[in-house]
Amino acid sequence: MSITLTVNGIEHSLDVDERMPLLWALRDVLGFTGTKFGCGIARCGACTVHVDGVARRSCTIRIGRVRGKSVTTIEGLSDTGQHPLQKAWLDHNVPQCGYCQAGQIMSAAALLANNTNPSDADIDSTLRDCICRCGTYRRIRAAIKSAANEMRTER
Amino acid sequence: MSQTTRNTSPTIHKITRRRFLQAAVGAGAASLVLGFRPELIGAFSTDDEPNHVFYPSVYIEIPETGNIRLIAHRQEMGQGIRTALPMLLAEELEVRLEDVEIVQAVGDPRYGNQTTDGSASVRLNWDNLRKAGAAAREMLVRAAAQRWGVEESSLRVEAGVVHDTGSNRRASYGELASDAAKLDVPREPKLKPPSEWTILGKDRKLVDAPDIVTGQATYGADIEMPGLLIASLERPPTVGGKLVSFDASRAKEVPGVRHVFAIDPQPTAMRTFGGVAVVADNTWAAMEGRAQLEIEWDRGSASEDSDATREALQKLVDGSGRAIRSEGDFVAAKASAAKVHEAHFHGPYLVHAPMEPPVATVLVKDGNAEVWAPTQDPQTARFLVARALGMKFDDVTVNVTLLGGAFGRKAKPDFILEAAKIAQKLEGTPVKLQWTREDEVRYGYYRAQYCQKVEACLDETGKLTGWRHHTAFPTITSTFTPGAVAQAPFELGQGFTNMPYRIPNVALEASGFASDLRIGWLRSVCNTFHAHAVNCAINELAELAGRDPVAYRLELLGEPRTVEFSERDRPYGLDTGRLTRVIEAAAELSGWGKKLPNGAGHGFASHFSFLTYVAMAVQASVDNGKVKVHQVDCALDCGAIVNPDTVRAQIEGAVVFGLSFALYGEVTVKDGVVRQGNFDDYPVLQIEEMPEVRVELIHSNLPPSGVGEPGVPPVAPALTAALNRVTGKRYRDLPLAKQVG
């Protein structure tokens, strides 16, 4: 039986086992490889996507649980790649290897959607278990604040 | 309207998706190829180019129409090398980085050394690539001068265009390419003086960053092609373990599982595991099928236990070891000492835990093999894949993706060799072997567990008269030569043999230990434990002498001198004057000696590694049993700097890497089996634990040295010293968090 969901604004029907984690449906079946596999136990954040606007770890959500829901991946965060976070990430030259960055950006985007003036504590609690082994944490914090500032100014 | 999308072609180099590439294809017949490296100088034609291309070296391609291509022949794993190497070429070629296409090289000896480790990419290519760029520029300028009948000195080059200052004539490099290709390659092209640099030494954002932040960058796991199957491999629990039997019936019931079969281990190829492979339509089915396997293993002889290893290593350093360096008479110094200070320093096995677990895609077809992998070492991978599959070197192609972190793990091609063996059984079908995080943690090439013993002799005035340091750890060479026990010079040369302090009586000894694990290099390698012991001992000795640890270091270093132990050190011997300078700079940057607020302590460490000088001050406190690191101040002298922002980023990264293992990093073994498996039991630093990091770069025009690794070794001993100040306790073991909590 096929499972229908919306990914980045486009409806897709998948004929897959409903136990398959959303992560692998996105990557292997739909070809959205921007979302990464890091741990498989929701402890590293590399697979973070939005499900109906909420940041979720796609490695532990079964595809059967997102039937009919709307999923946003890094590829769909912005049509132009110009989301304030994406611009700020470039301004601060955040990435090193870059593998975790889609998850970091998606986690931060969910935060800024509700809070355009986050404190360090807000950022830290949102990005807990969003692991970056290269050590870009300082720049992530700075970039989130820059993006938040831009979003406040635009309002 | 419903739509299902699936990528249909492999996107190996992200560059292939770039808009500007679309203009790069034209029509043509012959093109000229020149090599710049001495063994490649000379011209030859090829007929298979769709566009005339001028190859002034193997690193530069200038087509008549379309974008200039610069070849990045070493691997990007976050250290910024796909930006730095093209900067070297572009500076002398006189092109703008934003105007060129950067192409990742396949594994091929024609590019020279591609083994991306040892923080050596810039150092090894500093002259080579600048000369390649300069030679090409000289040929293009000469071609323009001949075409226009003017002196070369009347021509000016800017952004890939040659201008005649005496007229309005101008020609792009592409327009000059066919004429330039007929000229001799200059053997000694003239390099720009640093004062004329417009690219080198300036902050440059990573060329891959735009693709990274939009999810378009291609890592190892992102390879996609028609008919691709995904594999997951169940390996024996121990190194040397063997498959006895397996039952695949339940695995085959998982929807999407296509094949289940065993592959043999490859013990002489870096002790690569064999096991039972489950091959499926998608990753989930492969992993799920694997979980359903029923397997009987012969565990072999592996029986290591971490606690027993600790005792064995300590017993080794309490005895006598192989003499590595001896000056004066330590035994006599000890006999006549007023006081002998003795300390043992222990640290556990560590695993790399890059965010991207190992992954490789292999297609075996028509007697050839093609590999797509995040490898640090594509030439070795190519050689070993050829050997594993019974092919010739020329029958194997190794394409390199971006590496989602590596830290030394992806220098070992075991995951590629496993994938090759699986793909060989499914000839004609591309197979991607995806490791889990648990695979990565349990089947690593571990940073060695160690014990270091330092004995220091003090006279009545507290002066240091003797230094004995005994290092014991399993050698990395056991991975290449099973059974090897004695450490190699390259391991001992990392912060042990080259101990820089001026002490009259020195005895350095080493003892090997046979581990049941595969031992490998992890960021900074043996420097991590040698810097731990030497810095902690120096800090303890300063405390005993009632001296400031910074002043104590400077006094022990004394007048500037060069410490060299072999010809290989030249021209990069340890210059104690440069070490002194970074110690002074870090002390000043950190406000060393001032009282810190909130009960924080200040700790100091310094280290020379990968030919770079680093000193670091760490501010930390303890709150409710939890360590809080407030600030890290670091001074670094790495000679000439290509991209300062990358250097700062690498120090920020080194601090995170160093703090992760200083506080938490610990792989333990029981009955020869690694007990950790994921980030829940192998914790690493989180964003809330990130301190402020300030970096002072010493600018010079000396030859460039390492950047990616040298920041790591001082972190743990500087933190140790800070915590010692806070709690009054001496810490000699890593990791620290559980001792403080």
PDB file of C-alpha atoms in Angstrom, chain B residues 227-388:
ATOM      1  CA  GLY B 227      20.172  -0.019 -10.293  1.00  0.00           C
ATOM      2  CA  LEU B 228      22.122   0.809  -7.157  1.00  0.00           C
ATOM      3  CA  LEU B 229      21.750  -1.684  -4.322  1.00  0.00           C
ATOM      4  CA  ILE B 230      22.628  -1.001  -0.685  1.00  0.00           C
ATOM      5  CA  ALA B 231      24.664  -3.362   1.490  1.00  0.00           C
ATOM      6  CA  SER B 232      25.110  -3.717   5.217  1.00  0.00           C
ATOM      7  CA  LEU B 233      27.780  -6.028   6.597  1.00  0.00           C
ATOM      8  CA  GLU B 234      27.730  -8.003   9.835  1.00  0.00           C
ATOM      9  CA  ARG B 235      31.335  -8.499  10.937  1.00  0.00           C
ATOM     10  CA  PRO B 236      32.822 -10.879  13.509  1.00  0.00           C
ATOM     11  CA  PRO B 237      32.857  -9.470  17.031  1.00  0.00           C
ATOM     12  CA  THR B 238      36.644  -9.584  17.281  1.00  0.00           C
ATOM     13  CA  VAL B 239      39.634  -8.859  15.085  1.00  0.00           C
ATOM     14  CA  GLY B 240      40.656 -12.265  13.755  1.00  0.00           C
ATOM     15  CA  GLY B 241      37.210 -13.735  14.368  1.00  0.00           C
ATOM     16  CA  LYS B 242      35.904 -16.068  11.675  1.00  0.00           C
ATOM     17  CA  LEU B 243      32.540 -17.023  10.287  1.00  0.00           C
ATOM     18  CA  VAL B 244      31.455 -20.567  11.175  1.00  0.00           C
ATOM     19  CA  SER B 245      27.921 -20.591   9.764  1.00  0.00           C
ATOM     20  CA  PHE B 246      24.940 -18.358   9.182  1.00  0.00           C
ATOM     21  CA  ASP B 247      21.206 -18.641   8.598  1.00  0.00           C
ATOM     22  CA  ALA B 248      19.785 -15.988   6.247  1.00  0.00           C
ATOM     23  CA  SER B 249      16.210 -17.230   6.096  1.00  0.00           C
ATOM     24  CA  ARG B 250      14.706 -14.525   8.310  1.00  0.00           C
ATOM     25  CA  ALA B 251      16.854 -11.828   6.747  1.00  0.00           C
ATOM     26  CA  LYS B 252      15.534 -12.761   3.323  1.00  0.00           C
ATOM     27  CA  GLU B 253      11.967 -12.280   4.538  1.00  0.00           C
ATOM     28  CA  VAL B 254      12.566  -8.548   4.998  1.00  0.00           C
ATOM     29  CA  PRO B 255      10.947  -6.735   2.059  1.00  0.00           C
ATOM     30  CA  GLY B 256      13.621  -5.344  -0.254  1.00  0.00           C
ATOM     31  CA  VAL B 257      16.409  -7.773   0.692  1.00  0.00           C
ATOM     32  CA  ARG B 258      17.883  -9.207  -2.514  1.00  0.00           C
ATOM     33  CA  HIS B 259      21.023 -11.110  -1.561  1.00  0.00           C
ATOM     34  CA  VAL B 260      22.723 -12.476   1.532  1.00  0.00           C
ATOM     35  CA  PHE B 261      26.216 -13.900   1.267  1.00  0.00           C
ATOM     36  CA  ALA B 262      29.539 -14.109   3.077  1.00  0.00           C
ATOM     37  CA  ILE B 263      32.699 -12.276   2.094  1.00  0.00           C
ATOM     38  CA  ASP B 264      36.170 -13.276   3.215  1.00  0.00           C
ATOM     39  CA  PRO B 265      38.335 -11.190   5.514  1.00  0.00           C
ATOM     40  CA  GLN B 266      41.431  -9.518   4.018  1.00  0.00           C
ATOM     41  CA  PRO B 267      43.926  -9.811   6.879  1.00  0.00           C
ATOM     42  CA  THR B 268      46.863  -8.500   4.859  1.00  0.00           C
ATOM     43  CA  ALA B 269      44.951  -5.423   3.686  1.00  0.00           C
ATOM     44  CA  MET B 270      44.994  -3.406   6.907  1.00  0.00           C
ATOM     45  CA  ARG B 271      43.226  -6.260   8.685  1.00  0.00           C
ATOM     46  CA  THR B 272      39.986  -5.729   6.784  1.00  0.00           C
ATOM     47  CA  PHE B 273      37.061  -7.667   8.191  1.00  0.00           C
ATOM     48  CA  GLY B 274      34.927 -10.146   6.338  1.00  0.00           C
ATOM     49  CA  GLY B 275      31.428 -11.096   7.349  1.00  0.00           C
ATOM     50  CA  VAL B 276      27.913 -11.623   6.113  1.00  0.00           C
ATOM     51  CA  ALA B 277      26.588  -9.031   3.677  1.00  0.00           C
ATOM     52  CA  VAL B 278      22.925  -8.226   3.265  1.00  0.00           C
ATOM     53  CA  VAL B 279      22.240  -6.470  -0.026  1.00  0.00           C
ATOM     54  CA  ALA B 280      18.905  -4.748  -0.535  1.00  0.00           C
ATOM     55  CA  ASP B 281      16.953  -2.181  -2.497  1.00  0.00           C
ATOM     56  CA  ASN B 282      17.392   0.449   0.201  1.00  0.00           C
ATOM     57  CA  THR B 283      19.407   1.122   3.325  1.00  0.00           C
ATOM     58  CA  TRP B 284      16.657   0.339   5.771  1.00  0.00           C
ATOM     59  CA  ALA B 285      16.014  -3.086   4.266  1.00  0.00           C
ATOM     60  CA  ALA B 286      19.741  -3.856   4.317  1.00  0.00           C
ATOM     61  CA  MET B 287      20.054  -2.899   7.984  1.00  0.00           C
ATOM     62  CA  GLU B 288      16.823  -4.621   8.954  1.00  0.00           C
ATOM     63  CA  GLY B 289      17.816  -7.765   7.108  1.00  0.00           C
ATOM     64  CA  ARG B 290      21.186  -7.717   8.802  1.00  0.00           C
ATOM     65  CA  ALA B 291      19.500  -7.527  12.190  1.00  0.00           C
ATOM     66  CA  GLN B 292      17.641 -10.731  11.337  1.00  0.00           C
ATOM     67  CA  LEU B 293      20.778 -12.745  10.567  1.00  0.00           C
ATOM     68  CA  GLU B 294      21.658 -15.686  12.752  1.00  0.00           C
ATOM     69  CA  ILE B 295      25.394 -16.217  12.762  1.00  0.00           C
ATOM     70  CA  GLU B 296      27.845 -18.430  14.571  1.00  0.00           C
ATOM     71  CA  TRP B 297      31.313 -16.932  14.925  1.00  0.00           C
ATOM     72  CA  ASP B 298      34.648 -18.370  15.901  1.00  0.00           C
ATOM     73  CA  ARG B 299      35.865 -15.495  18.057  1.00  0.00           C
ATOM     74  CA  GLY B 300      39.526 -16.367  17.606  1.00  0.00           C
ATOM     75  CA  SER B 301      42.152 -15.525  20.189  1.00  0.00           C
ATOM     76  CA  ALA B 302      41.226 -11.900  20.934  1.00  0.00           C
ATOM     77  CA  SER B 303      40.725 -11.478  24.667  1.00  0.00           C
ATOM     78  CA  GLU B 304      41.871  -7.947  25.492  1.00  0.00           C
ATOM     79  CA  ASP B 305      40.441  -6.218  28.532  1.00  0.00           C
ATOM     80  CA  SER B 306      40.977  -2.468  29.044  1.00  0.00           C
ATOM     81  CA  ASP B 307      41.720  -2.707  32.752  1.00  0.00           C
ATOM     82  CA  ALA B 308      44.289  -5.441  32.143  1.00  0.00           C
ATOM     83  CA  THR B 309      45.821  -3.364  29.346  1.00  0.00           C
ATOM     84  CA  ARG B 310      46.163  -0.455  31.743  1.00  0.00           C
ATOM     85  CA  GLU B 311      48.041  -2.628  34.228  1.00  0.00           C
ATOM     86  CA  ALA B 312      50.215  -4.151  31.524  1.00  0.00           C
ATOM     87  CA  LEU B 313      51.172  -0.739  30.125  1.00  0.00           C
ATOM     88  CA  GLN B 314      52.016   0.578  33.578  1.00  0.00           C
ATOM     89  CA  LYS B 315      54.138  -2.486  34.265  1.00  0.00           C
ATOM     90  CA  LEU B 316      56.006  -1.841  31.020  1.00  0.00           C
ATOM     91  CA  VAL B 317      56.880   1.757  31.874  1.00  0.00           C
ATOM     92  CA  ASP B 318      57.971   0.722  35.360  1.00  0.00           C
ATOM     93  CA  GLY B 319      60.576  -1.498  33.748  1.00  0.00           C
ATOM     94  CA  SER B 320      63.206  -0.532  31.235  1.00  0.00           C
ATOM     95  CA  GLY B 321      62.399  -0.024  27.584  1.00  0.00           C
ATOM     96  CA  ARG B 322      64.093   0.433  24.267  1.00  0.00           C
ATOM     97  CA  ALA B 323      66.466   3.425  24.504  1.00  0.00           C
ATOM     98  CA  ILE B 324      65.367   6.120  22.051  1.00  0.00           C
ATOM     99  CA  ARG B 325      67.333   9.169  23.137  1.00  0.00           C
ATOM    100  CA  SER B 326      69.982   9.534  25.793  1.00  0.00           C
ATOM    101  CA  GLU B 327      71.926  12.599  26.864  1.00  0.00           C
ATOM    102  CA  GLY B 328      74.153  12.970  29.924  1.00  0.00           C
ATOM    103  CA  ASP B 329      73.680  10.343  32.608  1.00  0.00           C
ATOM    104  CA  PHE B 330      70.147  10.074  33.918  1.00  0.00           C
ATOM    105  CA  VAL B 331      71.000   7.268  36.340  1.00  0.00           C
ATOM    106  CA  ALA B 332      73.690   9.364  37.983  1.00  0.00           C
ATOM    107  CA  ALA B 333      71.427  12.400  38.038  1.00  0.00           C
ATOM    108  CA  LYS B 334      68.744  10.374  39.757  1.00  0.00           C
ATOM    109  CA  ALA B 335      71.220   8.991  42.308  1.00  0.00           C
ATOM    110  CA  SER B 336      72.374  12.470  43.260  1.00  0.00           C
ATOM    111  CA  ALA B 337      68.977  14.201  43.064  1.00  0.00           C
ATOM    112  CA  ALA B 338      67.567  15.973  46.092  1.00  0.00           C
ATOM    113  CA  LYS B 339      64.120  14.926  44.929  1.00  0.00           C
ATOM    114  CA  VAL B 340      62.708  12.708  42.219  1.00  0.00           C
ATOM    115  CA  HIS B 341      59.204  13.489  40.971  1.00  0.00           C
ATOM    116  CA  GLU B 342      57.460  10.543  39.363  1.00  0.00           C
ATOM    117  CA  ALA B 343      54.156  10.438  37.511  1.00  0.00           C
ATOM    118  CA  HIS B 344      52.196   7.986  35.353  1.00  0.00           C
ATOM    119  CA  PHE B 345      49.788   9.298  32.743  1.00  0.00           C
ATOM    120  CA  HIS B 346      47.110   7.058  31.285  1.00  0.00           C
ATOM    121  CA  GLY B 347      44.709   7.449  28.406  1.00  0.00           C
ATOM    122  CA  PRO B 348      42.231   5.080  26.755  1.00  0.00           C
ATOM    123  CA  TYR B 349      41.630   3.949  23.201  1.00  0.00           C
ATOM    124  CA  LEU B 350      39.809   6.576  21.141  1.00  0.00           C
ATOM    125  CA  VAL B 351      37.681   6.268  18.030  1.00  0.00           C
ATOM    126  CA  HIS B 352      37.299   8.904  15.325  1.00  0.00           C
ATOM    127  CA  ALA B 353      33.505   9.292  15.119  1.00  0.00           C
ATOM    128  CA  PRO B 354      33.371  11.530  12.046  1.00  0.00           C
ATOM    129  CA  MET B 355      29.777  12.589  11.414  1.00  0.00           C
ATOM    130  CA  GLU B 356      29.672  10.600   8.183  1.00  0.00           C
ATOM    131  CA  PRO B 357      30.154   6.898   8.947  1.00  0.00           C
ATOM    132  CA  PRO B 358      32.315   5.042   6.404  1.00  0.00           C
ATOM    133  CA  VAL B 359      30.502   4.325   3.130  1.00  0.00           C
ATOM    134  CA  ALA B 360      31.622   3.304  -0.329  1.00  0.00           C
ATOM    135  CA  THR B 361      30.051   2.525  -3.684  1.00  0.00           C
ATOM    136  CA  VAL B 362      31.653   0.083  -6.102  1.00  0.00           C
ATOM    137  CA  LEU B 363      30.669  -1.096  -9.565  1.00  0.00           C
ATOM    138  CA  VAL B 364      32.492  -4.143 -10.953  1.00  0.00           C
ATOM    139  CA  LYS B 365      31.850  -4.543 -14.659  1.00  0.00           C
ATOM    140  CA  ASP B 366      33.678  -5.884 -17.714  1.00  0.00           C
ATOM    141  CA  GLY B 367      36.879  -6.562 -15.804  1.00  0.00           C
ATOM    142  CA  ASN B 368      37.001  -3.053 -14.350  1.00  0.00           C
ATOM    143  CA  ALA B 369      36.049  -1.604 -11.004  1.00  0.00           C
ATOM    144  CA  GLU B 370      34.882   1.926 -10.337  1.00  0.00           C
ATOM    145  CA  VAL B 371      34.796   3.248  -6.792  1.00  0.00           C
ATOM    146  CA  TRP B 372      33.128   6.338  -5.336  1.00  0.00           C
ATOM    147  CA  ALA B 373      34.208   6.911  -1.784  1.00  0.00           C
ATOM    148  CA  PRO B 374      35.055   9.477   0.885  1.00  0.00           C
ATOM    149  CA  THR B 375      38.662   8.348   1.138  1.00  0.00           C
ATOM    150  CA  GLN B 376      41.680  10.229   2.416  1.00  0.00           C
ATOM    151  CA  ASP B 377      43.944   8.027   0.336  1.00  0.00           C
ATOM    152  CA  PRO B 378      42.583   7.239  -3.143  1.00  0.00           C
ATOM    153  CA  GLN B 379      45.819   5.808  -4.543  1.00  0.00           C
ATOM    154  CA  THR B 380      46.157   3.218  -1.775  1.00  0.00           C
ATOM    155  CA  ALA B 381      42.469   2.412  -2.124  1.00  0.00           C
ATOM    156  CA  ARG B 382      42.964   1.910  -5.861  1.00  0.00           C
ATOM    157  CA  PHE B 383      45.977  -0.350  -5.322  1.00  0.00           C
ATOM    158  CA  LEU B 384      44.271  -2.475  -2.670  1.00  0.00           C
ATOM    159  CA  VAL B 385      40.978  -2.748  -4.554  1.00  0.00           C
ATOM    160  CA  ALA B 386      42.897  -3.945  -7.611  1.00  0.00           C
ATOM    161  CA  ARG B 387      44.716  -6.516  -5.498  1.00  0.00           C
ATOM    162  CA  ALA B 388      41.544  -7.647  -3.721  1.00  0.00           C
TER     163      ALA B 388
END
